[in-house]
PDB file of C-alpha atoms and ligand atoms in Angstrom:
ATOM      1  CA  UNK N   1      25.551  -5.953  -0.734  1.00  0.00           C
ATOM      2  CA  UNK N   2      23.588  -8.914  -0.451  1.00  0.00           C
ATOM      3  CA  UNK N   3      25.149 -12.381  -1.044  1.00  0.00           C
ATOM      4  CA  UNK N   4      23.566 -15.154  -2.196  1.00  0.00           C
ATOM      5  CA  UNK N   5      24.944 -18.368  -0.105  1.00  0.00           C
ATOM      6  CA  UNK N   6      25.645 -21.433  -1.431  1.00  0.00           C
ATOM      7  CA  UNK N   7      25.241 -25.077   0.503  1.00  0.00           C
ATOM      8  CA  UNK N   8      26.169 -28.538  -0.669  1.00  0.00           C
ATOM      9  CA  UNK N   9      23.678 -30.973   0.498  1.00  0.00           C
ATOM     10  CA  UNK N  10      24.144 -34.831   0.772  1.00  0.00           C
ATOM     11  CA  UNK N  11      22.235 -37.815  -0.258  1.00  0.00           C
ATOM     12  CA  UNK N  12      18.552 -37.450   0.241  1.00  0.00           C
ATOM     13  CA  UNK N  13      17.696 -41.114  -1.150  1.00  0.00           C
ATOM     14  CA  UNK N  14      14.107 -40.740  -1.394  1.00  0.00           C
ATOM     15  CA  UNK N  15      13.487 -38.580   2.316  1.00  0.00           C
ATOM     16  CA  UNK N  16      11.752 -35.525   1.404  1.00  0.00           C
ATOM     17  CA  UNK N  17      10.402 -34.843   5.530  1.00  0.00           C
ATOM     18  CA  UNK N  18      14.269 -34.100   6.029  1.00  0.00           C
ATOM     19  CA  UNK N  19      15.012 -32.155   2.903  1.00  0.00           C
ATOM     20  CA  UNK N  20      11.786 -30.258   4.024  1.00  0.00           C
ATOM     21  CA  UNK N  21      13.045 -29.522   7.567  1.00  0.00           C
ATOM     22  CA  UNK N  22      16.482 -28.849   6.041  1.00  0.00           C
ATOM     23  CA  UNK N  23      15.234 -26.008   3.403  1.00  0.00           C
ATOM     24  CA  UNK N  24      12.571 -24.847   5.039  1.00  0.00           C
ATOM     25  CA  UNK N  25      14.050 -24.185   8.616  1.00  0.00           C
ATOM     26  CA  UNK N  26      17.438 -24.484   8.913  1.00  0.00           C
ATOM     27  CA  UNK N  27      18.995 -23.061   5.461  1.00  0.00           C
ATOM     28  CA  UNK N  28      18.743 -19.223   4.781  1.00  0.00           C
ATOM     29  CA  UNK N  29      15.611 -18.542   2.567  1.00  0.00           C
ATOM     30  CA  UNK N  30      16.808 -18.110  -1.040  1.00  0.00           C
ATOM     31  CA  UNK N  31      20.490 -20.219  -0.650  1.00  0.00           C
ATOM     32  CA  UNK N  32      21.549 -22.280  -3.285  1.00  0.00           C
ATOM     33  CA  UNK N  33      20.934 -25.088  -3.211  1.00  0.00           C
ATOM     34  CA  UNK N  34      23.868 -28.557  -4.831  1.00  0.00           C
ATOM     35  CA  UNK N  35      22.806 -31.743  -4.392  1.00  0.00           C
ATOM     36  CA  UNK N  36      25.743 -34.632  -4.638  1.00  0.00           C
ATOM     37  CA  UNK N  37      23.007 -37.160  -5.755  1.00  0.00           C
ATOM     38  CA  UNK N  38      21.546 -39.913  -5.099  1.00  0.00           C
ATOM     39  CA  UNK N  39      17.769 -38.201  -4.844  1.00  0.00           C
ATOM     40  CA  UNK N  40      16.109 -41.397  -4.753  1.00  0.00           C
ATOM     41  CA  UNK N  41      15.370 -45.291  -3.828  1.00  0.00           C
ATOM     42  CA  UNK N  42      15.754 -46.906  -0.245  1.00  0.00           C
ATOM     43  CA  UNK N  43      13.496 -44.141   1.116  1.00  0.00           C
ATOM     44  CA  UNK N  44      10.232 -43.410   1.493  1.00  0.00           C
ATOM     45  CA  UNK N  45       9.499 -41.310  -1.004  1.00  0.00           C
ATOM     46  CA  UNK N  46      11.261 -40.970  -3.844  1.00  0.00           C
ATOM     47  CA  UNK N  47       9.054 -39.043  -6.190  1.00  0.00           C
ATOM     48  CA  UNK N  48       7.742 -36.310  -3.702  1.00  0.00           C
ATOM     49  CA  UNK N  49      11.913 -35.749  -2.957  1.00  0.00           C
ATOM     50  CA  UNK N  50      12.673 -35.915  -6.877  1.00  0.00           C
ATOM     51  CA  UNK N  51       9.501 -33.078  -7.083  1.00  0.00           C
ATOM     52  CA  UNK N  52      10.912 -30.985  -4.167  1.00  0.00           C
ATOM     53  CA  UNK N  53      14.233 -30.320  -6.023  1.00  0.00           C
ATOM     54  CA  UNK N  54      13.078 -29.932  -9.748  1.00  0.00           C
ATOM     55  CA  UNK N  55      10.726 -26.994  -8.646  1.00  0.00           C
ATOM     56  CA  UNK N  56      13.701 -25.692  -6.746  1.00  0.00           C
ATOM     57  CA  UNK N  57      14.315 -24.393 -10.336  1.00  0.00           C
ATOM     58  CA  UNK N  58      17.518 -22.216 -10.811  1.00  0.00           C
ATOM     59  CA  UNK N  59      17.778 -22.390  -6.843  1.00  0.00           C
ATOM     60  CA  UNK N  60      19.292 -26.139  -7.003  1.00  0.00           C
ATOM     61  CA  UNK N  61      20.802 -28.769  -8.901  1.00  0.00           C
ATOM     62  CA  UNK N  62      21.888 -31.873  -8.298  1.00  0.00           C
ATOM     63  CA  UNK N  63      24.934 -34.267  -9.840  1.00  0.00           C
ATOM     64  CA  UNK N  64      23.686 -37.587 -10.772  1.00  0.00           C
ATOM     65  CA  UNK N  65      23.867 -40.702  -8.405  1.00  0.00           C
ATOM     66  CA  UNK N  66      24.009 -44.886  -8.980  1.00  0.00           C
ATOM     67  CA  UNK N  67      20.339 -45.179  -7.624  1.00  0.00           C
ATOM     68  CA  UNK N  68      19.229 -42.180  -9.915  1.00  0.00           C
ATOM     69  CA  UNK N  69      20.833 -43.607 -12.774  1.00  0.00           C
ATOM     70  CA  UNK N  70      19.649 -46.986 -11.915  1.00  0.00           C
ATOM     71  CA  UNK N  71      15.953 -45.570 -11.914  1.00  0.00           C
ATOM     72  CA  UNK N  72      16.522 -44.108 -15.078  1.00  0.00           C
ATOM     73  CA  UNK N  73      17.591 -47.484 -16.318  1.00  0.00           C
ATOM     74  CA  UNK N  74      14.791 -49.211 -14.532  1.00  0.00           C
ATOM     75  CA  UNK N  75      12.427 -46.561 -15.843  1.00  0.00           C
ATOM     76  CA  UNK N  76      13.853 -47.446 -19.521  1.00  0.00           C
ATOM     77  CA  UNK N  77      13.268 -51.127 -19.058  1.00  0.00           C
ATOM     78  CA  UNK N  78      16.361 -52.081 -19.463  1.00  0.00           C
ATOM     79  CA  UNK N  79      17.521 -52.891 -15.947  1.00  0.00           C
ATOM     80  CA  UNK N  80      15.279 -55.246 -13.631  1.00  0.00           C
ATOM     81  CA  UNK N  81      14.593 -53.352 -10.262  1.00  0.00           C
ATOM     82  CA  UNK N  82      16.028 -54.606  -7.388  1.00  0.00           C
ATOM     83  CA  UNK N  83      14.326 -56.367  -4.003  1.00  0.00           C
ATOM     84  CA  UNK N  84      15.542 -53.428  -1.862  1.00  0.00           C
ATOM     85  CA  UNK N  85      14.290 -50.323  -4.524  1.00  0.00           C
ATOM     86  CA  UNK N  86      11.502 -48.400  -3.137  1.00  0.00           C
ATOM     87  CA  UNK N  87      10.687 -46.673  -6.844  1.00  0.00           C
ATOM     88  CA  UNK N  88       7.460 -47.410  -7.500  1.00  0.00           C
ATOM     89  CA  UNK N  89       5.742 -44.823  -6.028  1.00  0.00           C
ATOM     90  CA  UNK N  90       7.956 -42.801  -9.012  1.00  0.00           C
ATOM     91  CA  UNK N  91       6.966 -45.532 -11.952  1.00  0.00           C
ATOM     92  CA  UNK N  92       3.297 -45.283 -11.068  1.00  0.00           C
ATOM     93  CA  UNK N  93       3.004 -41.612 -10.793  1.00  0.00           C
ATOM     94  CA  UNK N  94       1.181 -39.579 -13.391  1.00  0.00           C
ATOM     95  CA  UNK N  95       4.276 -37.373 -13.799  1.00  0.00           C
ATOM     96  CA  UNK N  96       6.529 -40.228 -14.054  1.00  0.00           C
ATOM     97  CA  UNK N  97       7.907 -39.795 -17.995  1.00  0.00           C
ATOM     98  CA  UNK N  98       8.625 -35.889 -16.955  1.00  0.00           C
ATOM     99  CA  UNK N  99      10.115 -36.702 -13.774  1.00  0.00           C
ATOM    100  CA  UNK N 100      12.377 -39.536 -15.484  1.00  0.00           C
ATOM    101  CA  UNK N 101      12.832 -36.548 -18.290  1.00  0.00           C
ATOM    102  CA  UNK N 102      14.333 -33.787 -15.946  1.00  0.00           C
ATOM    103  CA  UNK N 103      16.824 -36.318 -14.281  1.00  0.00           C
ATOM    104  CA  UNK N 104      18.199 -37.179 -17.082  1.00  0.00           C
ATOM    105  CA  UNK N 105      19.509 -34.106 -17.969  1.00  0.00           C
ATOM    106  CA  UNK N 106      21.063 -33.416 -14.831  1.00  0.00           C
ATOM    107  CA  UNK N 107      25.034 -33.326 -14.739  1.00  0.00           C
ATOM    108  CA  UNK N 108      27.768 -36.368 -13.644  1.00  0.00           C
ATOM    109  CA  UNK N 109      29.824 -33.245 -12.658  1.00  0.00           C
ATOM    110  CA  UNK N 110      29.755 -29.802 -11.833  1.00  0.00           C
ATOM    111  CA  UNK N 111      32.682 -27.164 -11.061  1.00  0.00           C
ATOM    112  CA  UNK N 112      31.853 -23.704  -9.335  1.00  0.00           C
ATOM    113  CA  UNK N 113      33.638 -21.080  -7.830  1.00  0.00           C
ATOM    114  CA  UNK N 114      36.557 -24.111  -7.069  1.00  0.00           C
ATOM    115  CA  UNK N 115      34.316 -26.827  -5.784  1.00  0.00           C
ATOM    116  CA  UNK N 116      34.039 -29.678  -7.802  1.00  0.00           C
ATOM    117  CA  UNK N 117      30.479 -31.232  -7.368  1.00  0.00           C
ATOM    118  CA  UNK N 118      30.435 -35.412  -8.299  1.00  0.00           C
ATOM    119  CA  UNK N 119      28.033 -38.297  -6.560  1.00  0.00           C
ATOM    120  CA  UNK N 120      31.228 -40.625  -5.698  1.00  0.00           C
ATOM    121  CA  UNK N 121      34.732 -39.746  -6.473  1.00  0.00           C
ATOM    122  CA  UNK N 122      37.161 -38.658  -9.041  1.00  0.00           C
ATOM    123  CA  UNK N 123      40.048 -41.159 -10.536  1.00  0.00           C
ATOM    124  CA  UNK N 124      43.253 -39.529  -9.234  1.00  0.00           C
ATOM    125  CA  UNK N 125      44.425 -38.948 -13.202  1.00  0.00           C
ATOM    126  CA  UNK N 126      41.890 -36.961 -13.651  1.00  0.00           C
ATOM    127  CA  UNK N 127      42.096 -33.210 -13.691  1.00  0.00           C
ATOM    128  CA  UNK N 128      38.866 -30.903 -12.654  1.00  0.00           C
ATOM    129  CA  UNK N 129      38.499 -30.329 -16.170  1.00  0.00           C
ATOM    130  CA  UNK N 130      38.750 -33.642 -17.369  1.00  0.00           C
ATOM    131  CA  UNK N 131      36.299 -34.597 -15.277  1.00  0.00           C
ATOM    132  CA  UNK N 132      33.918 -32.429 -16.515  1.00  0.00           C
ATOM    133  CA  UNK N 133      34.736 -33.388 -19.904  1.00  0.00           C
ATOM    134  CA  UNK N 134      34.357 -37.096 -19.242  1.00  0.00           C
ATOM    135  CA  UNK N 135      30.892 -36.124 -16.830  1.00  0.00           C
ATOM    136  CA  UNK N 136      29.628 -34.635 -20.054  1.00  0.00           C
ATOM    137  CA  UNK N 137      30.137 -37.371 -22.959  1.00  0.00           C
ATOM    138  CA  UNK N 138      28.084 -39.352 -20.547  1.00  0.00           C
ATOM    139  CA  UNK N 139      25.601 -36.575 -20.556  1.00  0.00           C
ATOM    140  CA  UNK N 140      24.942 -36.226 -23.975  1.00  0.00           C
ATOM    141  CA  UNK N 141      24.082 -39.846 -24.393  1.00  0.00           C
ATOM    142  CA  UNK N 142      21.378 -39.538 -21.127  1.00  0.00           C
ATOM    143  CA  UNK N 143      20.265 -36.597 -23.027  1.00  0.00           C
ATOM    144  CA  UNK N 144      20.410 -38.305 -26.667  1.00  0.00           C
ATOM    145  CA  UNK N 145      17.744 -39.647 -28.615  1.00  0.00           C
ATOM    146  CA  UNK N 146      19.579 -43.533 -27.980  1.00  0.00           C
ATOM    147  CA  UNK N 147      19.373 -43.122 -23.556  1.00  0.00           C
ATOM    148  CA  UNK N 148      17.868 -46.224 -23.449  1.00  0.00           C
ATOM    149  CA  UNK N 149      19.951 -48.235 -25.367  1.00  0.00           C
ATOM    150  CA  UNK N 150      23.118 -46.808 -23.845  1.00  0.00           C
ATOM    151  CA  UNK N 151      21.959 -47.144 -20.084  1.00  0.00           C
ATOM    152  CA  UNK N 152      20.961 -51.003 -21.296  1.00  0.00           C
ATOM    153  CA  UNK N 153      24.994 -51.363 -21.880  1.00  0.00           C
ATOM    154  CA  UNK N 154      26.232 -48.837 -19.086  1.00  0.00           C
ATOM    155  CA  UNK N 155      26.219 -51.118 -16.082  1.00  0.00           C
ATOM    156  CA  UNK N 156      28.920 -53.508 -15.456  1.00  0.00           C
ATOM    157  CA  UNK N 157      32.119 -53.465 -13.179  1.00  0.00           C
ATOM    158  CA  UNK N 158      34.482 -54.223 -16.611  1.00  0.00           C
ATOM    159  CA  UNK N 159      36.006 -52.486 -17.100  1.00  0.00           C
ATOM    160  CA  UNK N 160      37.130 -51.447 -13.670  1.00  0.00           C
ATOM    161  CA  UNK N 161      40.648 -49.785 -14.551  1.00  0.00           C
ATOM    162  CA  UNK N 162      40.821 -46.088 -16.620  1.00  0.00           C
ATOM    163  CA  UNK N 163      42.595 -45.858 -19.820  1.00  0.00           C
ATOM    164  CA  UNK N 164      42.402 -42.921 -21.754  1.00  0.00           C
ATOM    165  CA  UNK N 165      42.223 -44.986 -24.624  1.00  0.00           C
ATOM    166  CA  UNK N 166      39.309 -46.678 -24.219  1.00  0.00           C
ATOM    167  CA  UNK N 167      36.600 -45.672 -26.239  1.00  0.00           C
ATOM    168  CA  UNK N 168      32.571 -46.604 -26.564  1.00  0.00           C
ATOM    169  CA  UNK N 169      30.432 -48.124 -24.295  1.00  0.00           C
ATOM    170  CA  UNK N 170      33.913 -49.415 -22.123  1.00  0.00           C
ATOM    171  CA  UNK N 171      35.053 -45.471 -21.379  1.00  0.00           C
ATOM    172  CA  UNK N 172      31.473 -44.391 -20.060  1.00  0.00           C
ATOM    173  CA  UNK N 173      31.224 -47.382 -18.097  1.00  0.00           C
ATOM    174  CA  UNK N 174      34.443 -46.741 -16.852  1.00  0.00           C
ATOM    175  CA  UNK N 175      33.666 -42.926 -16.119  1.00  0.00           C
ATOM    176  CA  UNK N 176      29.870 -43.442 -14.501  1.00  0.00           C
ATOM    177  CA  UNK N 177      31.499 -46.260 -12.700  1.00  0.00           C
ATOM    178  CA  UNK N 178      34.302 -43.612 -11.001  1.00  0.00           C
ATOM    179  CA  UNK N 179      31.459 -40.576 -10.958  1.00  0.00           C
ATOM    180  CA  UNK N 180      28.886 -42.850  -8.894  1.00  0.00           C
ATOM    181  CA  UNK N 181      30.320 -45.532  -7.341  1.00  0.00           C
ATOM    182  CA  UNK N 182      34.092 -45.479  -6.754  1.00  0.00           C
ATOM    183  CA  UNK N 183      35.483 -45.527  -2.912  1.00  0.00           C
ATOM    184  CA  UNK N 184      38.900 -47.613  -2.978  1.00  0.00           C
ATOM    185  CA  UNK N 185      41.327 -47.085  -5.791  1.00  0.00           C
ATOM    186  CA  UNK N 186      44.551 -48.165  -6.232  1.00  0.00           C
ATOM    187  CA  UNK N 187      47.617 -45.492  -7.310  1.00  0.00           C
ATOM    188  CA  UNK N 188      47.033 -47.451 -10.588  1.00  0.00           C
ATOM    189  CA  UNK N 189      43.438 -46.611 -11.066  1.00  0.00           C
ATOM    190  CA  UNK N 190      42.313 -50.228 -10.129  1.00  0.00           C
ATOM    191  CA  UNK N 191      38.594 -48.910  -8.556  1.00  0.00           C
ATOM    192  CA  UNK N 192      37.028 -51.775  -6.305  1.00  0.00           C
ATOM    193  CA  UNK N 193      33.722 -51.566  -7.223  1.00  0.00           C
ATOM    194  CA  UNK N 194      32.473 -53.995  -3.648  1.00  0.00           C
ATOM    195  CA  UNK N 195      33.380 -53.059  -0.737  1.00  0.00           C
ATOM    196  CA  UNK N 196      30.894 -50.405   1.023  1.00  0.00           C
ATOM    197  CA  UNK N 197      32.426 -50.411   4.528  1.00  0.00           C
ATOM    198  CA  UNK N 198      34.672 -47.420   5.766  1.00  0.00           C
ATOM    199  CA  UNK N 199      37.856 -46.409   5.733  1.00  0.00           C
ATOM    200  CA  UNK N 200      39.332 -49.527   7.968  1.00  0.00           C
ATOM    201  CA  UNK N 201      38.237 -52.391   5.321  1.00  0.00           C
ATOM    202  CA  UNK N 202      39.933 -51.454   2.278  1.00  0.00           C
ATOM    203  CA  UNK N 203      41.617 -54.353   0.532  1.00  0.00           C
ATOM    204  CA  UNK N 204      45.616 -54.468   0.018  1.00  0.00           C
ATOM    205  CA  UNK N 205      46.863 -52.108  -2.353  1.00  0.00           C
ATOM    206  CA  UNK N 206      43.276 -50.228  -2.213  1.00  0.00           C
ATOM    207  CA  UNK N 207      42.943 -47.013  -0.613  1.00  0.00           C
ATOM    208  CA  UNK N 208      39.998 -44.005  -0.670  1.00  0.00           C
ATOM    209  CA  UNK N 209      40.405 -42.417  -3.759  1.00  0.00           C
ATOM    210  CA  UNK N 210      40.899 -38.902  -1.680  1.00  0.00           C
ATOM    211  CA  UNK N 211      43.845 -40.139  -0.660  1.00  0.00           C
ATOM    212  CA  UNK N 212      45.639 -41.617  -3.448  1.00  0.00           C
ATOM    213  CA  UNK N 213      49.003 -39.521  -3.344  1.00  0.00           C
ATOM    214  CA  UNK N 214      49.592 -36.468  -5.906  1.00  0.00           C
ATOM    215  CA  UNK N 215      45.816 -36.888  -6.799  1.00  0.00           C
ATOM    216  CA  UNK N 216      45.361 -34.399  -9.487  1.00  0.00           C
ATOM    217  CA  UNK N 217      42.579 -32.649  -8.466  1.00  0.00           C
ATOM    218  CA  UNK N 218      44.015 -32.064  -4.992  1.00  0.00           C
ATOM    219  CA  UNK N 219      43.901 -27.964  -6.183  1.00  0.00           C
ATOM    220  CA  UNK N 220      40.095 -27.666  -6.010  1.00  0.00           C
ATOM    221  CA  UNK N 221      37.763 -29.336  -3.146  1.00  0.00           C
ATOM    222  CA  UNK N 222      35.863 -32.054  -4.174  1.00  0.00           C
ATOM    223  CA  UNK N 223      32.590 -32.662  -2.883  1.00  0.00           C
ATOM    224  CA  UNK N 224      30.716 -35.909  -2.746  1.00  0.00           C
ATOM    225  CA  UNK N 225      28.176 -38.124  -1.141  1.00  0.00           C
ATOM    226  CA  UNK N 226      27.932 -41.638  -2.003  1.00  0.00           C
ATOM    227  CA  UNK N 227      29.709 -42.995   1.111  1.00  0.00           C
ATOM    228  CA  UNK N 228      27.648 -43.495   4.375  1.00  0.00           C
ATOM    229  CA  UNK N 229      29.782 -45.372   5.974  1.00  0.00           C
ATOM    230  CA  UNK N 230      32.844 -43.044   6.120  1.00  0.00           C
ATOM    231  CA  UNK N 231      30.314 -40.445   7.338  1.00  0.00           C
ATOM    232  CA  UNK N 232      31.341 -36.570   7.267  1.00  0.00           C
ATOM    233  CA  UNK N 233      34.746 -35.890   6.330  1.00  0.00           C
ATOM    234  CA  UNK N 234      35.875 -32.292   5.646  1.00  0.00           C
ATOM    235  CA  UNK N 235      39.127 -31.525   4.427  1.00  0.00           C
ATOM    236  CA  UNK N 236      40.469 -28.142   2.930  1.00  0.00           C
ATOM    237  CA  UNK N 237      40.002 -30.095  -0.704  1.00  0.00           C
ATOM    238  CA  UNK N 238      36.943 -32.787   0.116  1.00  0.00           C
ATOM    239  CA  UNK N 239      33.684 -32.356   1.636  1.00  0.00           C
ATOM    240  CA  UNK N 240      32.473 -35.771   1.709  1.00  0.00           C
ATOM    241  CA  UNK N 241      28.511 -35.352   3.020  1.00  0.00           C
ATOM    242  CA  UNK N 242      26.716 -38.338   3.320  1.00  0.00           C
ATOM    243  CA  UNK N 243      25.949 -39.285   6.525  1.00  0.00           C
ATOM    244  CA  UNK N 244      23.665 -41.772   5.784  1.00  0.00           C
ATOM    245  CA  UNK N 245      20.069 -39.870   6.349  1.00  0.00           C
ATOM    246  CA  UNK N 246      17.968 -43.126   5.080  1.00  0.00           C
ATOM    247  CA  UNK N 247      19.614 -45.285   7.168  1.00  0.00           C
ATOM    248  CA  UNK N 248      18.761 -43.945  10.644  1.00  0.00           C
ATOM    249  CA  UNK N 249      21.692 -40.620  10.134  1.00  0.00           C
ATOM    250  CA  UNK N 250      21.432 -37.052   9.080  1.00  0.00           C
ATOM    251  CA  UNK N 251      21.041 -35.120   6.079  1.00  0.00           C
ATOM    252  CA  UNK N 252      23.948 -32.945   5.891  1.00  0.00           C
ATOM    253  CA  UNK N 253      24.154 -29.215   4.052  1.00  0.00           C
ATOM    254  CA  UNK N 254      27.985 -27.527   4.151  1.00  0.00           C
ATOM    255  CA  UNK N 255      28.424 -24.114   3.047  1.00  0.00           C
ATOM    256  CA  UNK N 256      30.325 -23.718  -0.248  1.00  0.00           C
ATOM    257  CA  UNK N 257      32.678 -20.887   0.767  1.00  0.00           C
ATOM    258  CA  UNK N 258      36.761 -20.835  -0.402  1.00  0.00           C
ATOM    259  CA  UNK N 259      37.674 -20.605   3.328  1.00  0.00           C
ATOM    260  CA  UNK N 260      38.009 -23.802   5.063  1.00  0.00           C
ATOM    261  CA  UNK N 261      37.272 -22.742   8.544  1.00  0.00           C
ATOM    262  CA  UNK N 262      33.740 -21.200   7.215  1.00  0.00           C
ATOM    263  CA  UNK N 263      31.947 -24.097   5.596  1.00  0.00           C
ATOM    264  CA  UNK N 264      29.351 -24.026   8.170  1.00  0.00           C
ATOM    265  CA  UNK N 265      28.065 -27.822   8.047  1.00  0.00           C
ATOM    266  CA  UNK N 266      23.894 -28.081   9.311  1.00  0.00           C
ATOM    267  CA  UNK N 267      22.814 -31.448   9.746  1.00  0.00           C
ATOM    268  CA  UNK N 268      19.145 -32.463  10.989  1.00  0.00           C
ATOM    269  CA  UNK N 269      18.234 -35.938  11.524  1.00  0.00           C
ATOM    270  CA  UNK N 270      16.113 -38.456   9.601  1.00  0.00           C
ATOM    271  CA  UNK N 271      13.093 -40.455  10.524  1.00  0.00           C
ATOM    272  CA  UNK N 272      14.280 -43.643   8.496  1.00  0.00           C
ATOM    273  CA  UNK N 273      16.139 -46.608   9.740  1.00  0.00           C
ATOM    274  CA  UNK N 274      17.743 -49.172   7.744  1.00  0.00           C
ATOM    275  CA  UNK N 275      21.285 -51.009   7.610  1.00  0.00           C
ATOM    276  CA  UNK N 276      23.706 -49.492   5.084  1.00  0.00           C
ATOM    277  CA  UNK N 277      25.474 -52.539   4.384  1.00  0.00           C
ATOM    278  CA  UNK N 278      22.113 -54.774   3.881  1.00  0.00           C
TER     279      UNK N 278
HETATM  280 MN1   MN Q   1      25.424 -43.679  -4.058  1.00  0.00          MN
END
């Protein structure tokens, strides 16, 4: 019988030479392929890398990231870009309206076979399937005929606290905010939206959003990117895979198998060099 394997694969942030080596070389031919976002911006080049994984096809998909929703935003021109971006090489190319197009419609969230796939982190209220229910009322407004107008209203750290009652513009920002950029929460589902350091510099009363106790989606592994400075961490119930490829680290790809001890992690280093906290 002959088994298709499945591989989680971290933030590529515009670096297609190490996807390349990574899919080409190191990853069984035909795997499946999850990206935890963050395709683009900060690398070199962002549109070859968003290219690489749309004609994946049914091989791959990838949850969305802050820097790919940012270049949708940016793309919409409703966001200014930002000194650090490295996205034009995506606005200027001839394919850019169908490579903005097929990003947004990618996912916030996906759940397979027990692994939850999101860019950043989960708010410890949430369930697996709440997630995914929250992941997709953002999705239909990417996918809706209004994306620009919503992503115009999207960004904002307010609010930074979930309440199921919110409602509008307040509960996505709330949800894309957890999706893509939490990494300290409080047990009250306070998210610090600043700090970017690791695990040593969280504020008082903050703490990873892994480890907030009786988390509810401590029954199915999580698996996320989004944090290069806590660097691999893999848990029975988190893979946590960016190790910071654009910024002088590795791309990392874990197998997606229910036993712990078998999630193979392959890791292959990455020409760039740049600080993470710049
Ligand atoms: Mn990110």
């Amino acid at each position: 019988m002959l088994i298709t394997s499945h591989y989680a694969i971290g933030d590529l942030q515009g670096c297609p030479e190490s996807l390349d080596d990574l899919v080409a070389r190191r990853l069984p031919p035909s795997s499946h392929l999850r990206f935890v976002g963050d395709l683009v911006n900060r690398g070199p080049d962002s549109a070859r890398t968003l290219r690489i994984v749309r004609d994946l096809g049914s091989r791959a998909e990838s949850v969305l990231g802050n820097h790919d929703i940012h270049l949708l935003a940016v793309a919409a021109g409703v966001r200014r870009p930002s000194r650090s971006d490295t996205l034009n090489d995506i606005l200027d190319a001839p394919d850019c309206d169908a490579l903005i197009t097929w990003l947004r419609h990618r996912p916030l969230a996906l759940f397979e076979n027990g692994f939850l796939l999101v860019h950043a982190g989960v708010l410890p209220q949430w369930t697996a399937e709440q997630t995914l229910e929250l992941a997709q009322e953002v999705e239909s407004e990417l996918r809706g005929s209004n994306w620009k107008a919503f992503l115009s209203e999207v960004f904002g750290n307010t609010a930074n606290r979930w309440d199921p009652r919110l409602h509008g513009i307040e509960r996505h920002r709330v949800v894309v905010n957890a999706l893509t950029r939490l990494r300290f929460c409080t047990v009250d589902r306070v998210m610090d939206l600043k700090t970017k350091d690791g695990l040593g510099h969280a504020s008082d009363g903050f703490m990873p959003w892994f480890d907030v106790p009786y988390r509810r989606t401590e029954n199915v592994t999580v698996v996320c990117g989004h944090w290069s400075t806590l660097g691999l961490l893999m848990r029975p119930n988190l893979m946590a895979l960016d190790t910071g490829c654009v910024w002088g680290g590795r791309l990392t790809a874990a197998r997606l198998v229910p036993d712990p001890l078998a999630r193979t992690v392959v890791q292959v280093a990455c020409p760039q060099s740049c600080d993470p906290l710049a």
